[in-house]
Short mmCIF file of C-alpha atoms in Angstrom, two decimals:
data_model
loop_
_atom_site.label_atom_id
_atom_site.label_comp_id
_atom_site.label_asym_id
_atom_site.label_seq_id
_atom_site.Cartn_x
_atom_site.Cartn_y
_atom_site.Cartn_z
CA MET N 1 11.87 166.31 115.85
CA SER N 2 9.09 164.18 117.35
CA ARG N 3 9.56 162.72 120.83
CA TRP N 4 9.90 159.26 119.27
CA ALA N 5 12.75 160.33 117.01
CA SER N 6 14.60 161.93 119.89
CA ALA N 7 14.29 158.72 121.91
CA LEU N 8 16.17 156.77 119.26
CA PRO N 9 19.96 156.70 119.55
CA ASN N 10 21.77 158.76 116.95
CA ARG N 11 24.84 157.62 115.06
CA GLU N 12 27.29 158.84 117.67
CA GLU N 13 25.36 157.19 120.46
CA LEU N 14 25.31 153.92 118.53
CA ALA N 15 29.07 154.07 118.00
CA GLU N 16 29.58 154.78 121.70
CA ALA N 17 27.30 151.89 122.68
CA LYS N 18 29.27 149.58 120.40
CA ARG N 19 32.55 150.78 121.84
CA LYS N 20 31.27 150.12 125.38
CA ALA N 21 30.20 146.61 124.40
CA ILE N 22 33.67 145.94 123.00
CA ILE N 23 35.33 147.23 126.16
CA ARG N 24 33.21 145.03 128.38
CA GLU N 25 33.85 141.94 126.30
CA ALA N 26 37.55 142.75 126.19
CA ALA N 27 37.58 143.15 129.97
CA ARG N 28 36.13 139.66 130.22
CA VAL N 29 38.82 138.25 127.92
CA PHE N 30 41.64 140.04 129.76
CA SER N 31 40.47 138.91 133.15
CA ARG N 32 39.94 135.27 132.19
CA ARG N 33 42.89 134.68 129.91
CA GLY N 34 45.28 137.17 131.49
CA HIS N 35 46.50 140.52 130.29
CA GLY N 36 48.78 138.73 127.87
CA SER N 37 45.74 138.21 125.63
CA SER N 38 46.11 139.76 122.18
CA LEU N 39 43.73 141.92 120.18
CA ASP N 40 43.21 138.81 118.04
CA ASP N 41 41.87 136.96 121.09
CA VAL N 42 39.46 139.80 121.77
CA ALA N 43 38.35 140.01 118.12
CA GLU N 44 37.80 136.25 118.00
CA ARG N 45 35.72 136.33 121.14
CA LEU N 46 33.65 139.20 119.77
CA GLY N 47 33.26 137.40 116.46
CA VAL N 48 34.57 140.38 114.50
CA SER N 49 37.71 140.98 112.45
CA LYS N 50 40.72 142.71 113.93
CA ALA N 51 40.20 145.45 111.33
CA ALA N 52 36.70 146.05 112.68
CA LEU N 53 38.15 146.27 116.18
CA TYR N 54 40.63 148.90 115.05
CA ARG N 55 37.74 151.18 114.18
CA TYR N 56 37.13 151.53 117.89
CA VAL N 57 40.54 151.15 119.54
CA ASP N 58 44.05 152.09 118.47
CA SER N 59 46.00 149.33 120.18
CA LYS N 60 45.85 146.68 122.88
CA GLN N 61 47.26 149.21 125.35
CA ASP N 62 44.45 151.55 124.42
CA LEU N 63 41.90 148.82 124.99
CA LEU N 64 43.36 147.84 128.36
CA TYR N 65 43.34 151.48 129.38
CA ALA N 66 39.71 151.79 128.28
CA CYS N 67 38.84 148.71 130.39
CA HIS N 68 40.39 150.32 133.44
CA LEU N 69 38.67 153.64 132.80
CA GLU N 70 35.38 151.77 132.47
CA ALA N 71 35.98 149.96 135.76
CA MET N 72 36.73 153.25 137.51
CA GLU N 73 33.64 154.77 135.95
CA ILE N 74 31.55 151.88 137.30
CA ALA N 75 33.12 152.45 140.72
CA ARG N 76 32.32 156.15 140.59
CA GLU N 77 28.70 155.65 139.52
CA SER N 78 28.19 152.96 142.16
CA MET N 79 29.43 155.25 144.90
CA ASP N 80 27.17 158.02 143.53
CA ARG N 81 24.21 155.69 143.96
CA GLY N 82 25.41 154.60 147.40
CA GLU N 83 25.66 158.22 148.50
CA ALA N 84 22.22 159.01 147.08
CA LYS N 85 20.46 156.02 148.67
CA GLY N 86 22.32 155.59 151.99
CA ARG N 87 21.23 157.57 155.02
CA THR N 88 24.45 157.08 156.98
CA GLY N 89 28.14 156.69 156.16
CA LEU N 90 27.83 152.94 156.76
CA GLU N 91 24.83 152.56 154.44
CA LYS N 92 26.45 154.63 151.70
CA ILE N 93 29.54 152.43 151.71
CA ARG N 94 27.61 149.20 151.92
CA ILE N 95 25.14 150.07 149.16
CA GLY N 96 27.81 151.63 146.94
CA MET N 97 30.31 148.79 147.26
CA ALA N 98 27.69 146.05 146.82
CA ASP N 99 26.53 147.87 143.70
CA TYR N 100 30.10 148.13 142.40
CA LEU N 101 30.78 144.44 142.97
CA ARG N 102 27.44 143.44 141.40
CA GLU N 103 28.24 145.50 138.29
CA MET N 104 31.75 144.16 138.03
CA ILE N 105 31.02 140.45 138.35
CA GLY N 106 27.67 140.73 136.61
CA ALA N 107 28.11 142.92 133.55
CA MET N 108 31.88 142.68 133.22
CA GLY N 109 32.24 138.98 134.00
CA VAL N 110 34.91 139.36 136.66
CA PRO N 111 36.73 142.42 137.93
CA VAL N 112 39.58 143.52 135.71
CA LEU N 113 41.31 145.78 138.14
CA ILE N 114 44.06 143.46 139.36
CA LEU N 115 45.12 141.66 136.24
CA GLU N 116 46.10 144.52 134.04
CA GLU N 117 47.80 146.82 136.48
CA ASN N 118 51.35 146.16 135.30
CA ALA N 119 50.33 146.30 131.67
CA LEU N 120 49.78 150.06 131.68
CA THR N 121 52.61 152.57 131.45
CA GLY N 122 53.25 156.32 131.33
CA LYS N 123 50.31 158.69 131.35
CA GLN N 124 47.78 155.86 131.08
CA ALA N 125 49.19 154.27 134.24
CA SER N 126 49.26 157.56 136.15
CA ASP N 127 45.71 158.41 135.01
CA ILE N 128 44.35 155.15 136.42
CA MET N 129 46.43 155.51 139.58
CA ARG N 130 44.98 158.98 140.16
CA LEU N 131 41.41 157.75 139.63
CA ARG N 132 42.03 154.97 142.13
CA ASP N 133 43.51 157.34 144.67
CA ASP N 134 40.45 159.58 144.27
CA PHE N 135 38.18 156.59 144.73
CA GLU N 136 40.00 155.45 147.87
CA THR N 137 39.99 158.96 149.31
CA ARG N 138 36.25 159.20 148.70
CA MET N 139 35.74 155.86 150.46
CA ARG N 140 37.80 156.97 153.45
CA HIS N 141 35.75 160.14 153.75
CA LEU N 142 32.60 158.03 153.89
CA VAL N 143 34.13 156.03 156.74
CA GLU N 144 34.87 159.28 158.57
CA GLU N 145 31.31 160.44 157.89
CA GLY N 146 30.07 157.17 159.41
CA ILE N 147 32.20 157.62 162.51
CA THR N 148 30.82 161.15 162.91
CA ASP N 149 27.18 160.14 162.40
CA GLY N 150 27.60 157.16 164.74
CA SER N 151 26.96 154.39 162.21
CA ILE N 152 30.61 153.28 162.16
CA VAL N 153 32.71 152.32 165.16
CA PRO N 154 35.89 154.42 165.62
CA VAL N 155 38.24 152.73 163.19
CA ASN N 156 41.32 153.43 161.09
CA PRO N 157 39.71 154.49 157.76
CA LYS N 158 42.64 153.26 155.67
CA ILE N 159 42.58 149.80 157.21
CA ALA N 160 38.79 149.67 156.86
CA ILE N 161 38.97 150.51 153.15
CA PHE N 162 41.87 148.14 152.48
CA MET N 163 39.85 145.37 154.11
CA LEU N 164 36.83 146.13 151.93
CA LEU N 165 38.82 146.46 148.71
CA GLY N 166 40.62 143.21 149.47
CA ALA N 167 37.35 141.36 149.91
CA VAL N 168 36.08 142.84 146.63
CA HIS N 169 39.16 142.30 144.50
CA TRP N 170 39.79 138.76 145.70
CA VAL N 171 36.51 137.86 144.03
CA THR N 172 38.48 137.61 140.75
CA LYS N 173 40.18 134.57 142.20
CA TRP N 174 37.16 132.52 143.13
CA TYR N 175 33.96 133.74 141.49
CA SER N 176 32.60 132.08 138.39
CA PRO N 177 29.46 133.45 136.68
CA GLU N 178 28.75 129.84 135.70
CA GLY N 179 28.76 128.75 139.37
CA ALA N 180 25.84 128.34 141.77
CA TRP N 181 25.87 131.94 143.04
CA SER N 182 24.54 134.97 141.19
CA ALA N 183 26.41 138.28 141.16
CA ASP N 184 23.62 139.74 143.31
CA GLU N 185 23.91 137.06 145.96
CA VAL N 186 27.70 137.32 146.19
CA ALA N 187 27.70 141.13 146.29
CA ASP N 188 25.11 141.26 149.07
CA ALA N 189 26.60 138.47 151.18
CA LEU N 190 30.19 139.67 150.90
CA MET N 191 29.47 143.33 151.55
CA GLU N 192 27.12 142.63 154.45
CA LEU N 193 29.90 140.66 156.11
CA ALA N 194 32.75 143.06 155.36
CA THR N 195 30.92 146.24 156.42
CA ARG N 196 29.58 144.54 159.56
CA GLY N 197 33.24 144.48 160.64
CA PHE N 198 33.09 148.22 161.34
CA ALA N 199 29.38 148.78 161.98
CA ALA N 200 28.72 150.59 165.25
CA GLU N 201 25.70 148.38 165.87
CA PRO N 202 26.24 145.13 163.97
CA ALA N 203 23.04 143.22 163.25
CA ALA N 204 22.58 140.12 165.41
CA LYS N 205 21.59 138.11 162.35
CA LEU N 206 22.88 138.23 158.79
CA GLY N 207 20.21 138.98 156.21
CA ALA N 208 21.82 138.18 152.86
CA THR N 209 20.42 135.09 151.10
CA LEU N 210 23.71 133.17 151.09
CA HIS N 211 23.99 133.48 154.85
CA ARG N 212 20.56 132.08 155.65
CA MET J 1 76.83 114.00 173.70
CA SER J 2 76.58 116.84 176.23
CA ARG J 3 73.45 118.96 176.24
CA TRP J 4 75.45 121.87 174.85
CA ALA J 5 76.68 119.93 171.85
CA SER J 6 73.19 118.70 171.04
CA ALA J 7 71.92 122.30 171.10
CA LEU J 8 74.27 123.29 168.26
CA PRO J 9 72.98 122.82 164.74
CA ASN J 10 74.63 120.04 162.76
CA ARG J 11 75.71 120.31 159.16
CA GLU J 12 72.36 119.24 157.74
CA GLU J 13 70.52 121.69 159.93
CA LEU J 14 72.84 124.49 158.83
CA ALA J 15 72.25 123.69 155.15
CA GLU J 16 68.49 123.63 155.75
CA ALA J 17 68.65 126.98 157.55
CA LYS J 18 70.59 128.45 154.64
CA ARG J 19 68.08 127.09 152.15
CA LYS J 20 65.22 128.62 154.13
CA ALA J 21 66.98 131.99 154.18
CA ILE J 22 67.38 131.83 150.41
CA ILE J 23 63.74 130.95 149.92
CA ARG J 24 62.57 133.85 152.06
CA GLU J 25 64.82 136.32 150.29
CA ALA J 26 63.72 134.95 146.92
CA ALA J 27 60.08 135.31 147.96
CA ARG J 28 60.79 138.97 148.68
CA VAL J 29 62.38 139.45 145.26
CA PHE J 30 59.56 137.65 143.44
CA SER J 31 56.86 139.60 145.21
CA ARG J 32 58.50 143.02 144.71
CA ARG J 33 59.85 142.68 141.19
CA GLY J 34 57.26 140.25 139.86
CA HIS J 35 57.53 136.57 139.10
CA GLY J 36 59.42 137.46 135.94
CA SER J 37 62.50 137.98 138.11
CA SER J 38 65.43 135.74 137.19
CA LEU J 39 67.70 133.62 139.36
CA ASP J 40 70.33 136.29 138.64
CA ASP J 41 68.12 138.89 140.33
CA VAL J 42 67.75 136.65 143.35
CA ALA J 43 71.50 135.89 143.48
CA GLU J 44 72.33 139.59 143.22
CA ARG J 45 69.96 140.45 146.03
CA LEU J 46 71.45 137.73 148.21
CA GLY J 47 74.96 138.87 147.34
CA VAL J 48 75.99 135.38 146.19
CA SER J 49 76.91 133.90 142.84
CA LYS J 50 74.37 132.07 140.73
CA ALA J 51 76.58 128.99 141.10
CA ALA J 52 76.22 129.21 144.88
CA LEU J 53 72.46 129.47 144.47
CA TYR J 54 72.42 126.31 142.35
CA ARG J 55 73.77 124.39 145.31
CA TYR J 56 70.36 124.87 146.93
CA VAL J 57 67.88 125.05 144.07
CA ASP J 58 67.69 123.37 140.66
CA SER J 59 65.91 126.11 138.70
CA LYS J 60 63.82 129.23 139.02
CA GLN J 61 60.69 127.07 138.85
CA ASP J 62 62.05 125.03 141.73
CA LEU J 63 62.66 128.19 143.74
CA LEU J 64 59.19 129.58 143.04
CA TYR J 65 57.69 126.28 144.06
CA ALA J 66 59.76 126.31 147.25
CA CYS J 67 58.49 129.84 148.00
CA HIS J 68 54.91 128.67 147.66
CA LEU J 69 55.52 125.60 149.79
CA GLU J 70 57.09 127.83 152.43
CA ALA J 71 54.08 130.17 152.35
CA MET J 72 51.71 127.22 152.77
CA GLU J 73 53.88 125.90 155.61
CA ILE J 74 53.66 129.29 157.33
CA ALA J 75 49.89 129.20 156.86
CA ARG J 76 49.70 125.71 158.35
CA GLU J 77 51.85 126.52 161.37
CA SER J 78 49.93 129.73 162.01
CA MET J 79 46.64 127.88 162.02
CA ASP J 80 48.18 125.27 164.36
CA ARG J 81 49.01 128.06 166.80
CA GLY J 82 45.57 129.63 166.35
CA GLU J 83 43.93 126.30 167.15
CA ALA J 84 46.17 125.77 170.17
CA LYS J 85 45.64 129.24 171.65
CA GLY J 86 42.05 130.06 170.70
CA ARG J 87 39.21 128.90 172.91
CA THR J 88 36.47 129.29 170.31
CA GLY J 89 36.20 128.96 166.54
CA LEU J 90 36.29 132.73 166.24
CA GLU J 91 39.42 133.10 168.37
CA LYS J 92 41.21 130.30 166.53
CA ILE J 93 40.62 131.97 163.19
CA ARG J 94 41.49 135.43 164.39
CA ILE J 95 44.69 134.40 166.16
CA GLY J 96 45.74 132.04 163.38
CA MET J 97 45.12 134.47 160.53
CA ALA J 98 46.73 137.44 162.32
CA ASP J 99 49.75 135.21 162.95
CA TYR J 100 49.85 134.17 159.30
CA LEU J 101 49.67 137.75 158.07
CA ARG J 102 52.30 138.91 160.57
CA GLU J 103 54.68 136.17 159.42
CA MET J 104 54.06 136.88 155.77
CA ILE J 105 54.54 140.64 155.78
CA GLY J 106 57.15 140.53 158.52
CA ALA J 107 59.56 137.71 157.71
CA MET J 108 58.75 137.30 154.03
CA GLY J 109 58.47 140.98 153.18
CA VAL J 110 55.11 140.74 151.46
CA PRO J 111 52.87 137.77 150.67
CA VAL J 112 53.95 135.85 147.60
CA LEU J 113 50.81 133.87 147.09
CA ILE J 114 49.20 135.94 144.35
CA LEU J 115 52.09 136.91 142.15
CA GLU J 116 53.43 133.54 141.19
CA GLU J 117 50.29 131.52 140.75
CA ASN J 118 50.47 131.37 136.96
CA ALA J 119 54.18 130.70 137.00
CA LEU J 120 53.79 127.14 138.30
CA THR J 121 52.82 124.23 136.06
CA GLY J 122 52.17 120.49 136.20
CA LYS J 123 52.67 118.67 139.46
CA GLN J 124 54.09 121.72 141.21
CA ALA J 125 50.94 123.70 140.38
CA SER J 126 48.64 120.88 141.49
CA ASP J 127 50.62 120.37 144.71
CA ILE J 128 50.19 124.00 145.69
CA MET J 129 46.55 123.99 144.64
CA ARG J 130 45.90 120.97 146.86
CA LEU J 131 47.64 122.59 149.85
CA ARG J 132 45.52 125.70 149.35
CA ASP J 133 42.34 123.69 149.11
CA ASP J 134 43.28 121.91 152.34
CA PHE J 135 43.97 125.25 154.01
CA GLU J 136 40.64 126.71 152.90
CA THR J 137 38.78 123.60 154.00
CA ARG J 138 40.41 123.80 157.42
CA MET J 139 39.40 127.46 157.70
CA ARG J 140 35.82 126.67 156.76
CA HIS J 141 35.68 123.97 159.41
CA LEU J 142 36.79 126.52 162.00
CA VAL J 143 33.96 128.81 160.92
CA GLU J 144 31.54 125.92 161.36
CA GLU J 145 33.05 125.19 164.77
CA GLY J 146 32.48 128.83 165.69
CA ILE J 147 28.85 128.71 164.60
CA THR J 148 28.37 125.58 166.72
CA ASP J 149 30.10 127.00 169.82
CA GLY J 150 28.19 130.28 169.46
CA SER J 151 31.19 132.56 168.83
CA ILE J 152 30.33 133.06 165.15
CA VAL J 153 27.00 134.29 163.78
CA PRO J 154 25.30 131.88 161.33
CA VAL J 155 27.15 132.67 158.13
CA ASN J 156 28.09 131.11 154.80
CA PRO J 157 31.56 129.67 155.65
CA LYS J 158 32.83 129.99 152.07
CA ILE J 159 31.92 133.66 151.85
CA ALA J 160 33.41 134.29 155.29
CA ILE J 161 36.72 132.69 154.30
CA PHE J 162 36.84 134.42 150.91
CA MET J 163 36.31 137.73 152.69
CA LEU J 164 39.17 137.00 155.10
CA LEU J 165 41.55 135.75 152.43
CA GLY J 166 40.78 138.78 150.28
CA ALA J 167 41.63 141.14 153.12
CA VAL J 168 44.88 139.24 153.73
CA HIS J 169 46.04 138.87 150.14
CA TRP J 170 45.25 142.45 149.17
CA VAL J 171 47.94 143.48 151.63
CA THR J 172 50.46 142.77 148.85
CA LYS J 173 49.03 145.75 147.01
CA TRP J 174 49.38 148.38 149.68
CA TYR J 175 51.70 147.34 152.51
CA SER J 176 55.29 148.52 152.63
CA PRO J 177 57.62 147.32 155.41
CA GLU J 178 59.29 150.74 155.10
CA GLY J 179 56.00 152.53 155.83
CA ALA J 180 54.67 153.83 159.15
CA TRP J 181 52.94 150.62 160.18
CA SER J 182 54.62 147.50 161.54
CA ALA J 183 53.61 144.01 160.44
CA ASP J 184 52.21 143.44 163.95
CA GLU J 185 50.01 146.52 163.85
CA VAL J 186 48.64 145.75 160.40
CA ALA J 187 47.97 142.09 161.18
CA ASP J 188 46.11 142.90 164.40
CA ALA J 189 44.08 145.79 163.00
CA LEU J 190 43.09 144.05 159.79
CA MET J 191 42.14 140.74 161.38
CA GLU J 192 40.23 142.35 164.23
CA LEU J 193 38.12 144.18 161.66
CA ALA J 194 37.61 141.28 159.26
CA THR J 195 36.69 138.69 161.90
CA ARG J 196 34.39 141.17 163.66
CA GLY J 197 32.29 140.90 160.50
CA PHE J 198 31.11 137.44 161.57
CA ALA J 199 31.53 137.58 165.35
CA ALA J 200 28.36 136.58 167.22
CA GLU J 201 29.03 139.30 169.79
CA PRO J 202 31.14 141.97 168.11
CA ALA J 203 33.06 144.16 170.55
CA ALA J 204 31.62 147.67 170.94
CA LYS J 205 35.12 149.15 170.64
CA LEU J 206 38.06 148.11 168.51
CA GLY J 207 41.18 147.29 170.47
CA ALA J 208 43.98 147.16 167.89
CA THR J 209 46.53 150.00 168.11
CA LEU J 210 45.83 151.35 164.63
CA HIS J 211 42.14 151.76 165.43
CA ARG J 212 42.63 153.82 168.57
#
């Protein structure tokens, strides 16, 4: 196989890419129209038939679950990047969370985490709950790392994380991608402010575009 | 009328007190069991008959609306106290918002603001929306006051308020009155952290009990 051929996506990769696109569009539908939206709504929005949709998902529950998994995957990857780029606990959290928010309100339209929570049951619900617990535990450890390395003021890690997650999730309620602010601007401005709350040496001036 | 007689509540005042008690208990039911809860659920929780409940409210919609009005009233009164006690824009916001959160998770169990939003329609929905807009405008003005008086770092007032409101409203998702933390402790710790994010001279140490 030449290097060009290997750079092209194979059939499985194409199917996976299509499935991802469906999930992201569905997440947008669920978060704008509520988790009461039907598979028909999603199919209509995608401009495909319901039959075509069924090639990729088994049911609405399945699709909702996939949206949540995708959101948790975005969270995980964002924190990976935050941990790779940040030099201190504070930087890791700030970079990771800004990245997460940017991805959520950029690519996915608006965060889907709140809306669908009650719509999942059984193993699907407990799976998502466990992923969230893992995510929150990871965040708390970063706060503790920051306290140890001196970048974060001694603080209750749970309260600090709840404050951050609140700021992030509330974005569903007020952000519109059609509004004046880009996802980038909102993510930077919001996370600069929220993490400054527990910075050991808070900057005297805010740097994010929306604050200037 | 002697001063003792005038200190006793009259019949109207008693009825109003009873109505308030019902609203607060209903708010607790709606926020714990979801806004799908019926008037029967509320009556059961109050230990009264549905007929008795109908003496005070006309319908479930009416009760939900009353819960929201009550929440907005608590918000308004809290900000009144914050404005009276605080010397700067920053202090007014911090005192007012901590007071609001304390009232909501103390007296009302958990905040009801998020859960019922979609359950209101027509004039009731627009009434609550207007009260919320007024509340947010008032908060933004306090941020601007703080920037002017030097207690708040130059900041985008909308972002600052969204960050605060997110931290407050997310409390519904994690706070339990049966847990280890009192409403007082949570309100103080959360608001100290969130408002420190835009304080012009953030304290080097956090003072709230949960942070020590």
